DNA sequence: ACCAATAAATGAATGACGTTCATTTATCTC
DNA sequence: GAGATAAATGAACGTCATTCATTTATTGGT
């Protein structure tokens, strides 16, 4: 039969669907409809919805910018990589629970990123044994920060309990004149600087 | 009618169910069964499954150990808090996507924790404006690390693609003689030290 | 002690959703 | 042109969370 479907097409359609309707809108039925096909047809090309998510993940990984590791000083390369990584996955937080636990085996894009990052660390003078743990720590921070970037501006509104949390409430208020001062970007930058400084000290 | 159910009982049953069957086993039907009640009865006490998750979350927050902030040096208090926080939520990662974005309003346990942590930062000499961003950064790291703690030991097995990722593969191997060397704990400790050092430098 | 109001539990029904499978349809190969 | 094969179909399943009309038990007022 004329192959209407393939994994690339499914991946692209899934990404478009996600960007338009979010992850709640990503159902096998909706995905099939956007491809002009019956839901069951998808199963000739992917074994499950989980596999669709893995395909999307790999695609996103290929968009993470790790180019700095071959051109910039280590600190700047890490910063560029981390911002790019967080920026992309902030709009795909439902994937994080998958990625964080997904073996890299047969994930070429993900492996390519790790290889480049590892090379950058080596070039910067890190002892080999420190590299993977450092990357893991940075990634943990990036993933957590990606969630954070989606928090509503009033997440720290202590409401009726403000009186029983005076120090916290005051610290929140100190960030700006009113509500709506969730410091996601500022926090990311501060924590990233701290990590870069701290991990950078491990260089030989 | 004799009130068989209440929110505390539902929360306790949910926690037990989660510990026995995991988050996949936490269905409204299973929860009702464990309470000897019809599923629809639950809706007299909670408005949705999401509310059950919020109740569980609040309960878990009350178990996070932030006691060090009133007794230990700041660095040690942060470490104790972070380890406790990560340890608890590592077994409840499906909640993280909820928490990270959930307003603290009407979450007394969560607010109590933030209040204590804020006080600890103040006592340690942090300028008020730096406190919330620092906490946010630490929490992001803790949440990410909680996911990480669940990664399979062979997550970094590059498999057939090992040849194309020599530096990465070698760095992974350097961690130990064989596979199964996922450095989740080591990475957590390293990154946490880096954050503590880096953020600690913000003190006045 | 009764009655009305109310809180709580029931069971049947609904509508998504992911997934399976027997069957049909179109294309490629010999 | 026949037969194998890859791909799409549509109906069906099982699992969920959730709703709702109804029943049942308890409470407070007189």
GROMACS .gro file of C-alpha atoms (C1' of nucleotides) in nm:
model
  468
    1UNK     CA    1   0.000   0.000   0.000
    2UNK     CA    2   0.109   0.358  -0.047
    3UNK     CA    3   0.293   0.435   0.273
    4UNK     CA    4   0.113   0.740   0.404
    5UNK     CA    5   0.291   0.715   0.736
    6UNK     CA    6   0.644   0.684   0.867
    7UNK     CA    7   0.818   0.764   1.194
    8UNK     CA    8   0.941   1.104   1.079
    9UNK     CA    9   0.595   1.210   0.974
   10UNK     CA   10   0.447   1.085   1.297
   11UNK     CA   11   0.711   1.273   1.495
   12UNK     CA   12   0.650   1.595   1.308
   13UNK     CA   13   0.275   1.566   1.346
   14UNK     CA   14   0.313   1.492   1.716
   15UNK     CA   15   0.530   1.799   1.764
   16UNK     CA   16   0.282   2.020   1.583
   17UNK     CA   17  -0.004   1.878   1.781
   18UNK     CA   18   0.181   1.937   2.106
   19UNK     CA   19   0.262   2.295   2.014
   20UNK     CA   20  -0.101   2.362   1.926
   21UNK     CA   21  -0.292   2.167   2.188
   22UNK     CA   22  -0.035   2.079   2.448
   23UNK     CA   23   0.037   1.736   2.586
   24UNK     CA   24  -0.323   1.684   2.684
   25UNK     CA   25  -0.412   1.718   2.319
   26UNK     CA   26  -0.161   1.455   2.216
   27UNK     CA   27  -0.379   1.147   2.189
   28UNK     CA   28  -0.338   0.866   1.944
   29UNK     CA   29  -0.676   0.955   1.799
   30UNK     CA   30  -0.586   1.322   1.750
   31UNK     CA   31  -0.247   1.229   1.611
   32UNK     CA   32  -0.410   0.994   1.360
   33UNK     CA   33  -0.666   1.253   1.264
   34UNK     CA   34  -0.397   1.513   1.199
   35UNK     CA   35  -0.236   1.262   0.965
   36UNK     CA   36  -0.561   1.174   0.795
   37UNK     CA   37  -0.553   0.818   0.910
   38UNK     CA   38  -0.724   0.578   1.149
   39UNK     CA   39  -0.573   0.551   1.497
   40UNK     CA   40  -0.490   0.186   1.453
   41UNK     CA   41  -0.280   0.266   1.147
   42UNK     CA   42  -0.023   0.431   1.373
   43UNK     CA   43   0.055   0.096   1.527
   44UNK     CA   44   0.210  -0.023   1.205
   45UNK     CA   45   0.488   0.228   1.265
   46UNK     CA   46   0.515   0.274   1.639
   47UNK     CA   47   0.456   0.015   1.904
   48UNK     CA   48   0.292   0.245   2.157
   49UNK     CA   49   0.226   0.602   2.252
   50UNK     CA   50   0.538   0.582   2.465
   51UNK     CA   51   0.739   0.526   2.152
   52UNK     CA   52   0.588   0.842   2.004
   53UNK     CA   53   0.709   1.028   2.310
   54UNK     CA   54   1.057   0.883   2.267
   55UNK     CA   55   1.064   0.995   1.906
   56UNK     CA   56   0.963   1.345   2.008
   57UNK     CA   57   1.228   1.348   2.276
   58UNK     CA   58   1.504   1.252   2.038
   59UNK     CA   59   1.391   1.521   1.800
   60UNK     CA   60   1.401   1.783   2.072
   61UNK     CA   61   1.745   1.672   2.184
   62UNK     CA   62   1.877   1.741   1.837
   63UNK     CA   63   1.772   2.103   1.884
   64UNK     CA   64   1.969   2.159   2.202
   65UNK     CA   65   2.263   2.387   2.130
   66UNK     CA   66   2.587   2.235   2.252
   67UNK     CA   67   2.798   2.404   1.987
   68UNK     CA   68   2.978   2.621   2.239
   69UNK     CA   69   3.172   2.327   2.373
   70UNK     CA   70   3.396   2.333   2.068
   71UNK     CA   71   3.438   2.709   2.045
   72UNK     CA   72   3.378   2.888   2.373
   73UNK     CA   73   3.546   2.887   2.714
   74UNK     CA   74   3.397   2.609   2.928
   75UNK     CA   75   3.192   2.841   3.146
   76UNK     CA   76   3.027   3.008   2.851
   77UNK     CA   77   2.968   2.681   2.674
   78UNK     CA   78   2.793   2.536   2.979
   79UNK     CA   79   2.581   2.845   3.012
   80UNK     CA   80   2.478   2.843   2.648
   81UNK     CA   81   2.401   2.472   2.660
   82UNK     CA   82   2.204   2.496   2.982
   83UNK     CA   83   1.991   2.787   2.864
   84UNK     CA   84   1.914   2.615   2.539
   85UNK     CA   85   1.836   2.284   2.709
   86UNK     CA   86   1.608   2.444   2.965
   87UNK     CA   87   1.436   2.661   2.708
   88UNK     CA   88   1.343   2.366   2.494
   89UNK     CA   89   1.224   2.135   2.767
   90UNK     CA   90   1.037   2.401   2.958
   91UNK     CA   91   0.773   2.361   2.691
   92UNK     CA   92   0.792   1.983   2.712
   93UNK     CA   93   0.795   1.906   3.083
   94UNK     CA   94   0.583   1.593   3.045
   95UNK     CA   95   0.878   1.441   2.865
   96UNK     CA   96   1.119   1.502   3.149
   97UNK     CA   97   0.992   1.214   3.357
   98UNK     CA   98   1.054   0.995   3.055
   99UNK     CA   99   1.397   1.127   2.960
  100UNK     CA  100   1.543   1.132   3.306
  101UNK     CA  101   1.508   0.759   3.325
  102UNK     CA  102   1.545   0.658   2.961
  103UNK     CA  103   1.860   0.468   2.858
  104UNK     CA  104   2.062   0.653   2.596
  105UNK     CA  105   2.113   0.330   2.407
  106UNK     CA  106   1.977   0.378   2.054
  107UNK     CA  107   1.918   0.749   2.114
  108UNK     CA  108   2.171   0.890   1.868
  109UNK     CA  109   2.092   1.257   1.915
  110UNK     CA  110   2.111   1.231   2.289
  111UNK     CA  111   2.439   1.046   2.265
  112UNK     CA  112   2.577   1.305   2.024
  113UNK     CA  113   2.502   1.573   2.278
  114UNK     CA  114   2.670   1.383   2.560
  115UNK     CA  115   2.974   1.319   2.346
  116UNK     CA  116   3.013   1.687   2.264
  117UNK     CA  117   2.962   1.792   2.623
  118UNK     CA  118   3.208   1.532   2.746
  119UNK     CA  119   3.468   1.654   2.497
  120UNK     CA  120   3.416   2.007   2.619
  121UNK     CA  121   3.476   1.901   2.977
  122UNK     CA  122   3.789   1.711   2.879
  123UNK     CA  123   3.921   2.007   2.689
  124UNK     CA  124   3.856   2.225   2.991
  125UNK     CA  125   4.078   1.999   3.199
  126UNK     CA  126   3.832   1.793   3.400
  127UNK     CA  127   3.954   1.459   3.531
  128UNK     CA  128   3.763   1.188   3.345
  129UNK     CA  129   3.594   1.051   3.656
  130UNK     CA  130   3.439   1.385   3.743
  131UNK     CA  131   3.278   1.443   3.408
  132UNK     CA  132   2.972   1.219   3.413
  133UNK     CA  133   2.871   1.315   3.766
  134UNK     CA  134   2.910   1.681   3.675
  135UNK     CA  135   2.691   1.643   3.369
  136UNK     CA  136   2.434   1.450   3.568
  137UNK     CA  137   2.424   1.725   3.828
  138UNK     CA  138   2.386   1.995   3.565
  139UNK     CA  139   2.112   1.803   3.390
  140UNK     CA  140   1.923   1.752   3.712
  141UNK     CA  141   1.932   2.124   3.767
  142UNK     CA  142   1.823   2.198   3.412
  143UNK     CA  143   1.531   1.958   3.431
  144UNK     CA  144   1.413   2.096   3.761
  145UNK     CA  145   1.445   2.449   3.629
  146UNK     CA  146   1.241   2.355   3.322
  147UNK     CA  147   0.950   2.265   3.548
  148UNK     CA  148   0.999   2.581   3.737
  149UNK     CA  149   0.980   2.795   3.430
  150UNK     CA  150   0.615   2.694   3.403
  151UNK     CA  151   0.514   2.797   3.751
  152UNK     CA  152   0.241   3.060   3.771
  153UNK     CA  153   0.349   3.407   3.876
  154UNK     CA  154   0.155   3.386   4.199
  155UNK     CA  155   0.289   3.048   4.307
  156UNK     CA  156   0.434   3.199   4.624
  157UNK     CA  157   0.123   3.384   4.726
  158UNK     CA  158   0.082   3.274   5.085
  159UNK     CA  159  -0.276   3.402   5.094
  160UNK     CA  160  -0.459   3.372   5.422
  161UNK     CA  161  -0.161   3.204   5.584
  162UNK     CA  162   0.064   3.502   5.529
  163UNK     CA  163   0.054   3.593   5.897
  164UNK     CA  164   0.202   3.263   6.007
  165UNK     CA  165   0.487   3.289   5.757
  166UNK     CA  166   0.615   3.643   5.804
  167UNK     CA  167   0.975   3.594   5.695
  168UNK     CA  168   0.884   3.401   5.386
  169UNK     CA  169   0.609   3.643   5.291
  170UNK     CA  170   0.839   3.938   5.336
  171UNK     CA  171   1.113   3.773   5.129
  172UNK     CA  172   0.863   3.715   4.849
  173UNK     CA  173   0.744   4.075   4.869
  174UNK     CA  174   1.099   4.204   4.855
  175UNK     CA  175   1.122   4.078   4.499
  176UNK     CA  176   0.886   4.341   4.371
  177UNK     CA  177   0.606   4.579   4.454
  178UNK     CA  178   0.321   4.335   4.410
  179UNK     CA  179   0.236   3.974   4.351
  180UNK     CA  180   0.349   3.814   4.030
  181UNK     CA  181   0.717   3.811   4.100
  182UNK     CA  182   0.813   3.456   4.053
  183UNK     CA  183   1.186   3.468   3.999
  184UNK     CA  184   1.226   3.170   3.773
  185UNK     CA  185   1.476   3.327   3.537
  186UNK     CA  186   1.672   3.502   3.808
  187UNK     CA  187   1.687   3.183   4.010
  188UNK     CA  188   1.803   2.984   3.711
  189UNK     CA  189   2.083   3.225   3.641
  190UNK     CA  190   2.194   3.235   4.007
  191UNK     CA  191   2.193   2.861   4.052
  192UNK     CA  192   2.365   2.801   3.723
  193UNK     CA  193   2.643   3.043   3.812
  194UNK     CA  194   2.685   2.867   4.143
  195UNK     CA  195   2.705   2.528   3.976
  196UNK     CA  196   2.949   2.649   3.714
  197UNK     CA  197   3.175   2.801   3.976
  198UNK     CA  198   3.155   2.501   4.204
  199UNK     CA  199   3.198   2.235   3.940
  200UNK     CA  200   3.461   2.439   3.758
  201UNK     CA  201   3.679   2.414   4.065
  202UNK     CA  202   3.711   2.042   3.997
  203UNK     CA  203   3.930   2.103   3.693
  204UNK     CA  204   4.282   1.974   3.713
  205UNK     CA  205  -2.469   0.861   5.758
  206UNK     CA  206  -2.177   0.723   5.952
  207UNK     CA  207  -1.883   0.901   5.797
  208UNK     CA  208  -1.662   0.616   5.683
  209UNK     CA  209  -1.440   0.851   5.490
  210UNK     CA  210  -1.253   1.174   5.543
  211UNK     CA  211  -0.959   1.347   5.379
  212UNK     CA  212  -0.706   1.214   5.627
  213UNK     CA  213  -0.819   0.858   5.573
  214UNK     CA  214  -0.815   0.902   5.199
  215UNK     CA  215  -0.465   1.048   5.214
  216UNK     CA  216  -0.336   0.763   5.428
  217UNK     CA  217  -0.494   0.502   5.204
  218UNK     CA  218  -0.352   0.671   4.897
  219UNK     CA  219  -0.005   0.671   5.047
  220UNK     CA  220  -0.027   0.306   5.134
  221UNK     CA  221  -0.156   0.218   4.791
  222UNK     CA  222   0.127   0.412   4.628
  223UNK     CA  223   0.387   0.240   4.840
  224UNK     CA  224   0.246  -0.100   4.753
  225UNK     CA  225   0.146  -0.064   4.390
  226UNK     CA  226   0.315   0.254   4.277
  227UNK     CA  227   0.149   0.546   4.106
  228UNK     CA  228   0.008   0.324   3.834
  229UNK     CA  229  -0.180   0.139   4.102
  230UNK     CA  230  -0.330   0.457   4.238
  231UNK     CA  231  -0.669   0.462   4.072
  232UNK     CA  232  -0.987   0.595   4.220
  233UNK     CA  233  -1.131   0.245   4.201
  234UNK     CA  234  -0.837   0.088   4.383
  235UNK     CA  235  -0.838   0.365   4.639
  236UNK     CA  236  -1.207   0.314   4.703
  237UNK     CA  237  -1.162  -0.062   4.729
  238UNK     CA  238  -0.885  -0.023   4.986
  239UNK     CA  239  -1.126   0.188   5.189
  240UNK     CA  240  -1.413  -0.056   5.148
  241UNK     CA  241  -1.625   0.190   4.961
  242UNK     CA  242  -1.760   0.260   4.613
  243UNK     CA  243  -1.546   0.484   4.390
  244UNK     CA  244  -1.813   0.747   4.367
  245UNK     CA  245  -1.817   0.782   4.745
  246UNK     CA  246  -1.472   0.942   4.727
  247UNK     CA  247  -1.618   1.238   4.545
  248UNK     CA  248  -1.807   1.342   4.854
  249UNK     CA  249  -1.470   1.425   5.012
  250UNK     CA  250  -1.239   1.518   4.727
  251UNK     CA  251  -1.330   1.692   4.408
  252UNK     CA  252  -1.097   1.499   4.181
  253UNK     CA  253  -0.803   1.264   4.167
  254UNK     CA  254  -0.585   1.570   4.138
  255UNK     CA  255  -0.698   1.675   4.480
  256UNK     CA  256  -0.594   1.337   4.616
  257UNK     CA  257  -0.249   1.401   4.473
  258UNK     CA  258  -0.238   1.741   4.639
  259UNK     CA  259  -0.329   1.587   4.971
  260UNK     CA  260  -0.052   1.333   4.933
  261UNK     CA  261   0.190   1.604   4.842
  262UNK     CA  262   0.112   1.809   5.150
  263UNK     CA  263   0.155   1.502   5.364
  264UNK     CA  264   0.494   1.430   5.215
  265UNK     CA  265   0.605   1.789   5.263
  266UNK     CA  266   0.543   1.756   5.632
  267UNK     CA  267   0.798   1.477   5.638
  268UNK     CA  268   1.079   1.680   5.488
  269UNK     CA  269   1.338   1.753   5.753
  270UNK     CA  270   1.415   2.123   5.771
  271UNK     CA  271   1.502   2.117   6.140
  272UNK     CA  272   1.865   2.196   6.080
  273UNK     CA  273   1.785   2.552   5.985
  274UNK     CA  274   1.729   2.637   6.347
  275UNK     CA  275   2.024   2.446   6.489
  276UNK     CA  276   2.300   2.384   6.237
  277UNK     CA  277   2.533   2.605   6.038
  278UNK     CA  278   2.367   2.711   5.713
  279UNK     CA  279   2.570   2.477   5.493
  280UNK     CA  280   2.485   2.173   5.702
  281UNK     CA  281   2.121   2.270   5.731
  282UNK     CA  282   2.089   2.303   5.355
  283UNK     CA  283   2.256   1.968   5.305
  284UNK     CA  284   2.031   1.793   5.554
  285UNK     CA  285   1.722   1.953   5.408
  286UNK     CA  286   1.819   1.874   5.050
  287UNK     CA  287   1.896   1.510   5.120
  288UNK     CA  288   1.572   1.462   5.305
  289UNK     CA  289   1.371   1.641   5.039
  290UNK     CA  290   1.526   1.442   4.756
  291UNK     CA  291   1.496   1.114   4.941
  292UNK     CA  292   1.125   1.156   4.994
  293UNK     CA  293   1.033   1.274   4.647
  294UNK     CA  294   1.256   1.027   4.467
  295UNK     CA  295   0.985   0.775   4.547
  296UNK     CA  296   0.713   1.015   4.439
  297UNK     CA  297   0.838   1.161   4.113
  298UNK     CA  298   0.492   1.170   3.955
  299UNK     CA  299   0.409   1.438   4.210
  300UNK     CA  300   0.695   1.662   4.110
  301UNK     CA  301   0.525   1.788   3.797
  302UNK     CA  302   0.234   1.885   4.019
  303UNK     CA  303   0.429   2.046   4.302
  304UNK     CA  304   0.664   2.247   4.088
  305UNK     CA  305   0.373   2.442   3.955
  306UNK     CA  306   0.132   2.433   4.248
  307UNK     CA  307   0.062   2.756   4.435
  308UNK     CA  308   0.157   2.734   4.802
  309UNK     CA  309  -0.163   2.912   4.895
  310UNK     CA  310  -0.355   2.687   5.133
  311UNK     CA  311  -0.065   2.441   5.157
  312UNK     CA  312   0.025   2.486   5.523
  313UNK     CA  313   0.297   2.222   5.545
  314UNK     CA  314   0.469   2.354   5.238
  315UNK     CA  315   0.450   2.707   5.370
  316UNK     CA  316   0.586   2.597   5.706
  317UNK     CA  317   0.886   2.452   5.532
  318UNK     CA  318   0.946   2.766   5.331
  319UNK     CA  319   0.916   2.979   5.641
  320UNK     CA  320   1.175   2.774   5.826
  321UNK     CA  321   1.412   2.770   5.532
  322UNK     CA  322   1.374   3.143   5.481
  323UNK     CA  323   1.450   3.204   5.846
  324UNK     CA  324   1.760   2.992   5.816
  325UNK     CA  325   1.880   3.195   5.521
  326UNK     CA  326   1.815   3.520   5.704
  327UNK     CA  327   2.002   3.398   6.008
  328UNK     CA  328   2.292   3.303   5.784
  329UNK     CA  329   2.313   3.659   5.661
  330UNK     CA  330   2.151   3.645   5.317
  331UNK     CA  331   2.008   3.967   5.179
  332UNK     CA  332   1.634   3.932   5.168
  333UNK     CA  333   1.612   3.963   4.790
  334UNK     CA  334   1.848   3.675   4.731
  335UNK     CA  335   1.661   3.427   4.945
  336UNK     CA  336   1.368   3.323   4.730
  337UNK     CA  337   1.573   3.284   4.414
  338UNK     CA  338   1.825   3.076   4.607
  339UNK     CA  339   1.555   2.849   4.741
  340UNK     CA  340   1.400   2.816   4.399
  341UNK     CA  341   1.736   2.719   4.252
  342UNK     CA  342   1.797   2.461   4.523
  343UNK     CA  343   1.452   2.316   4.481
  344UNK     CA  344   1.494   2.287   4.107
  345UNK     CA  345   1.810   2.092   4.167
  346UNK     CA  346   1.646   1.871   4.426
  347UNK     CA  347   1.351   1.789   4.202
  348UNK     CA  348   1.573   1.708   3.908
  349UNK     CA  349   1.791   1.492   4.128
  350UNK     CA  350   1.485   1.307   4.255
  351UNK     CA  351   1.406   1.196   3.901
  352UNK     CA  352   1.764   1.102   3.854
  353UNK     CA  353   1.769   0.878   4.155
  354UNK     CA  354   1.528   0.650   3.970
  355UNK     CA  355   1.737   0.606   3.660
  356UNK     CA  356   1.836   0.249   3.578
  357UNK     CA  357   2.198   0.159   3.638
  358UNK     CA  358   2.261   0.110   3.268
  359UNK     CA  359   2.111   0.438   3.155
  360UNK     CA  360   2.442   0.545   3.004
  361UNK     CA  361   2.506   0.227   2.814
  362UNK     CA  362   2.583   0.358   2.468
  363UNK     CA  363   2.538   0.011   2.317
  364UNK     CA  364   2.605  -0.025   1.947
  365UNK     CA  365   2.676   0.346   1.917
  366UNK     CA  366   2.971   0.329   2.154
  367UNK     CA  367   3.218   0.368   1.868
  368UNK     CA  368   3.078   0.703   1.766
  369UNK     CA  369   3.092   0.839   2.119
  370UNK     CA  370   3.440   0.745   2.238
  371UNK     CA  371   3.497   1.019   2.492
  372UNK     CA  372   3.159   0.979   2.653
  373UNK     CA  373   3.184   0.602   2.659
  374UNK     CA  374   3.527   0.620   2.815
  375UNK     CA  375   3.411   0.869   3.076
  376UNK     CA  376   3.126   0.636   3.170
  377UNK     CA  377   3.364   0.341   3.192
  378UNK     CA  378   3.601   0.535   3.413
  379UNK     CA  379   3.340   0.531   3.685
  380UNK     CA  380   3.381   0.162   3.746
  381UNK     CA  381   3.486  -0.168   3.605
  382UNK     CA  382   3.161  -0.259   3.436
  383UNK     CA  383   2.821  -0.128   3.350
  384UNK     CA  384   2.587  -0.035   3.631
  385UNK     CA  385   2.771   0.269   3.746
  386UNK     CA  386   2.513   0.533   3.737
  387UNK     CA  387   2.648   0.800   3.968
  388UNK     CA  388   2.324   0.944   4.093
  389UNK     CA  389   2.432   0.980   4.454
  390UNK     CA  390   2.781   1.102   4.375
  391UNK     CA  391   2.641   1.353   4.128
  392UNK     CA  392   2.389   1.477   4.381
  393UNK     CA  393   2.654   1.534   4.640
  394UNK     CA  394   2.887   1.710   4.398
  395UNK     CA  395   2.622   1.940   4.258
  396UNK     CA  396   2.485   2.018   4.600
  397UNK     CA  397   2.828   2.116   4.728
  398UNK     CA  398   2.875   2.339   4.426
  399UNK     CA  399   2.539   2.507   4.484
  400UNK     CA  400   2.603   2.553   4.853
  401UNK     CA  401   2.939   2.710   4.789
  402UNK     CA  402   2.816   2.928   4.509
  403UNK     CA  403   2.499   3.045   4.679
  404UNK     CA  404   2.673   3.080   5.014
  405UNK     CA  405   2.895   3.344   4.860
  406UNK     CA  406   2.589   3.569   4.832
  407UNK     CA  407   2.575   3.619   5.207
  408UNK     CA  408   2.634   3.971   5.327
  409DA     C1'  409  -4.036   1.084   7.009
  410DC     C1'  410  -4.106   1.229   6.553
  411DC     C1'  411  -3.992   1.474   6.128
  412DA     C1'  412  -3.735   1.723   5.815
  413DA     C1'  413  -3.295   1.843   5.658
  414DT     C1'  414  -2.860   1.689   5.552
  415DA     C1'  415  -2.446   1.429   5.482
  416DA     C1'  416  -2.271   1.019   5.278
  417DA     C1'  417  -2.269   0.596   5.006
  418DT     C1'  418  -2.445   0.340   4.610
  419DG     C1'  419  -2.462   0.155   4.141
  420DA     C1'  420  -2.537   0.240   3.690
  421DA     C1'  421  -2.393   0.513   3.310
  422DT     C1'  422  -2.075   0.811   3.024
  423DG     C1'  423  -1.706   0.946   2.756
  424DA     C1'  424  -1.200   0.946   2.693
  425DC     C1'  425  -0.832   0.693   2.602
  426DG     C1'  426  -0.471   0.329   2.444
  427DT     C1'  427  -0.452  -0.084   2.224
  428DT     C1'  428  -0.573  -0.528   1.955
  429DC     C1'  429  -0.723  -0.785   1.570
  430DA     C1'  430  -0.951  -0.985   1.183
  431DT     C1'  431  -1.018  -0.811   0.743
  432DT     C1'  432  -0.950  -0.545   0.333
  433DT     C1'  433  -0.671  -0.285   0.002
  434DA     C1'  434  -0.297  -0.141  -0.261
  435DT     C1'  435   0.176  -0.211  -0.413
  436DC     C1'  436   0.595  -0.479  -0.530
  437DT     C1'  437   0.828  -0.899  -0.702
  438DC     C1'  438   0.889  -1.305  -0.963
  439DG     C1'  439  -0.085  -1.213  -1.390
  440DA     C1'  440  -0.030  -1.456  -0.926
  441DG     C1'  441   0.114  -1.439  -0.481
  442DA     C1'  442   0.342  -1.227  -0.106
  443DT     C1'  443   0.365  -0.831   0.169
  444DA     C1'  444   0.312  -0.387   0.380
  445DA     C1'  445  -0.027  -0.071   0.538
  446DA     C1'  446  -0.486   0.106   0.655
  447DT     C1'  447  -0.950   0.011   0.830
  448DG     C1'  448  -1.327  -0.024   1.162
  449DA     C1'  449  -1.512  -0.257   1.522
  450DA     C1'  450  -1.427  -0.408   1.970
  451DC     C1'  451  -1.202  -0.419   2.456
  452DG     C1'  452  -1.059  -0.291   2.894
  453DT     C1'  453  -0.931   0.073   3.197
  454DC     C1'  454  -0.991   0.515   3.366
  455DA     C1'  455  -1.202   0.933   3.600
  456DT     C1'  456  -1.617   1.134   3.671
  457DT     C1'  457  -2.142   1.228   3.706
  458DC     C1'  458  -2.594   1.161   3.876
  459DA     C1'  459  -3.030   1.005   4.035
  460DT     C1'  460  -3.142   0.738   4.418
  461DT     C1'  461  -3.114   0.530   4.869
  462DT     C1'  462  -2.963   0.521   5.346
  463DA     C1'  463  -2.834   0.674   5.783
  464DT     C1'  464  -2.765   1.046   6.108
  465DT     C1'  465  -2.852   1.497   6.323
  466DG     C1'  466  -3.102   1.893   6.513
  467DG     C1'  467  -3.533   2.120   6.613
  468DT     C1'  468  -3.986   2.109   6.816
   0.00000   0.00000   0.00000
